[in-house]
Amino acid sequence: MRHLRTSVFASTRSPAPTGAGGGLLPARELAVAWSLILLVVVPAWVLTVGQARDMGVEPGTMGMALPLFLLLWVTMMASMMLPSMAPVALTWVRGIGRRSSGWGRAVRTLEFVGGYLLVWTAFGLLAYAALAFTGDLVDAHPVAGRWIGAVAFLLAGLYQLGPLKNVCLRHCRDPMSQLVRYAGFRQPARDLRVGIHHGGYCVGCCAGLMVVLVPLGLMNVAAMAGLAVVIFVEKLWSRGPLLARVVGVVFLALAVLAPFQDWLLPGLRESAPPMDGM
């Protein structure tokens, strides 16, 4: 009976993450893989920060057409998400390399990455619609920004504390079980399906955090960097689920303060000057 209780208790705990290195790759391959990731992440951050310096922080979509917005959005997501999804991505791509060569390896890798980014692009469409709506509302009724910000923080906080966040976070924190499951995927477009599947869980894990970009500002570099750190630690730290709940409580507190503290809503106020002008 004691063993049964222990097993049940253990099953309710969030699985320990495999970690940033995952323990899924040998040390030498891991070092090479992380070097390649930095070659993608660093330029993505440089491009994002450079764009933010030119645009400043404004309500809504800041006048961007949908294609430009999606291009910027995917660049932002690559810079923010790639480090936290690295354990699964690196190991899956390594498996592709063992079973394919030449153009076949390149095509399969592009399918996996494309599937992942396709999900985030679809989420970007929702983000664009939300930003366009809130931007128009703030332009027509500036005082509405306070309540939009309060609602955004409230929704983000409730999501962080909700069951869907927990399910998706457990998935993202257990790379080995994902890889075992993905090994059972069959053709056609197996690698594309793996990328879409993993991307869907990643969006589900981070959706609440993305909502706060409405009040904080899409091009708020400090907010993006802070969220990227939270995402990384949630997925790869042993106490990541606890951090997720703490962040949720913080968002709920900000929801209470938002209507009375304009400094919490840089993305819902009059246009702030570009960083070059500060």
Tab-separated table of C-alpha atoms in Angstrom, residues 20-21 29 50 55 59 65-67 131 170 182 188 202 242 244 262 278:
chain	number	residue	atom	x	y	z
A	20	ALA	CA	19.039	22.505	-21.156
A	21	GLY	CA	21.429	19.903	-22.337
A	29	GLU	CA	27.565	17.157	-29.773
A	50	GLY	CA	17.160	46.958	-34.092
A	55	MET	CA	9.735	51.788	-33.966
A	59	PRO	CA	-0.451	50.742	-29.116
A	65	ALA	CA	0.806	45.501	-42.569
A	66	LEU	CA	0.098	41.844	-41.827
A	67	PRO	CA	3.012	40.365	-43.863
A	131	LEU	CA	-3.442	44.201	-31.321
A	170	ARG	CA	4.323	19.134	-18.447
A	182	TYR	CA	7.142	11.173	-32.041
A	188	PRO	CA	3.399	11.341	-44.924
A	202	CYS	CA	4.686	25.293	-27.028
A	242	LEU	CA	6.234	26.773	-9.247
A	244	ALA	CA	4.667	29.522	-13.567
A	262	ASP	CA	-0.140	54.052	-16.314
A	278	MET	CA	15.911	58.661	-25.680
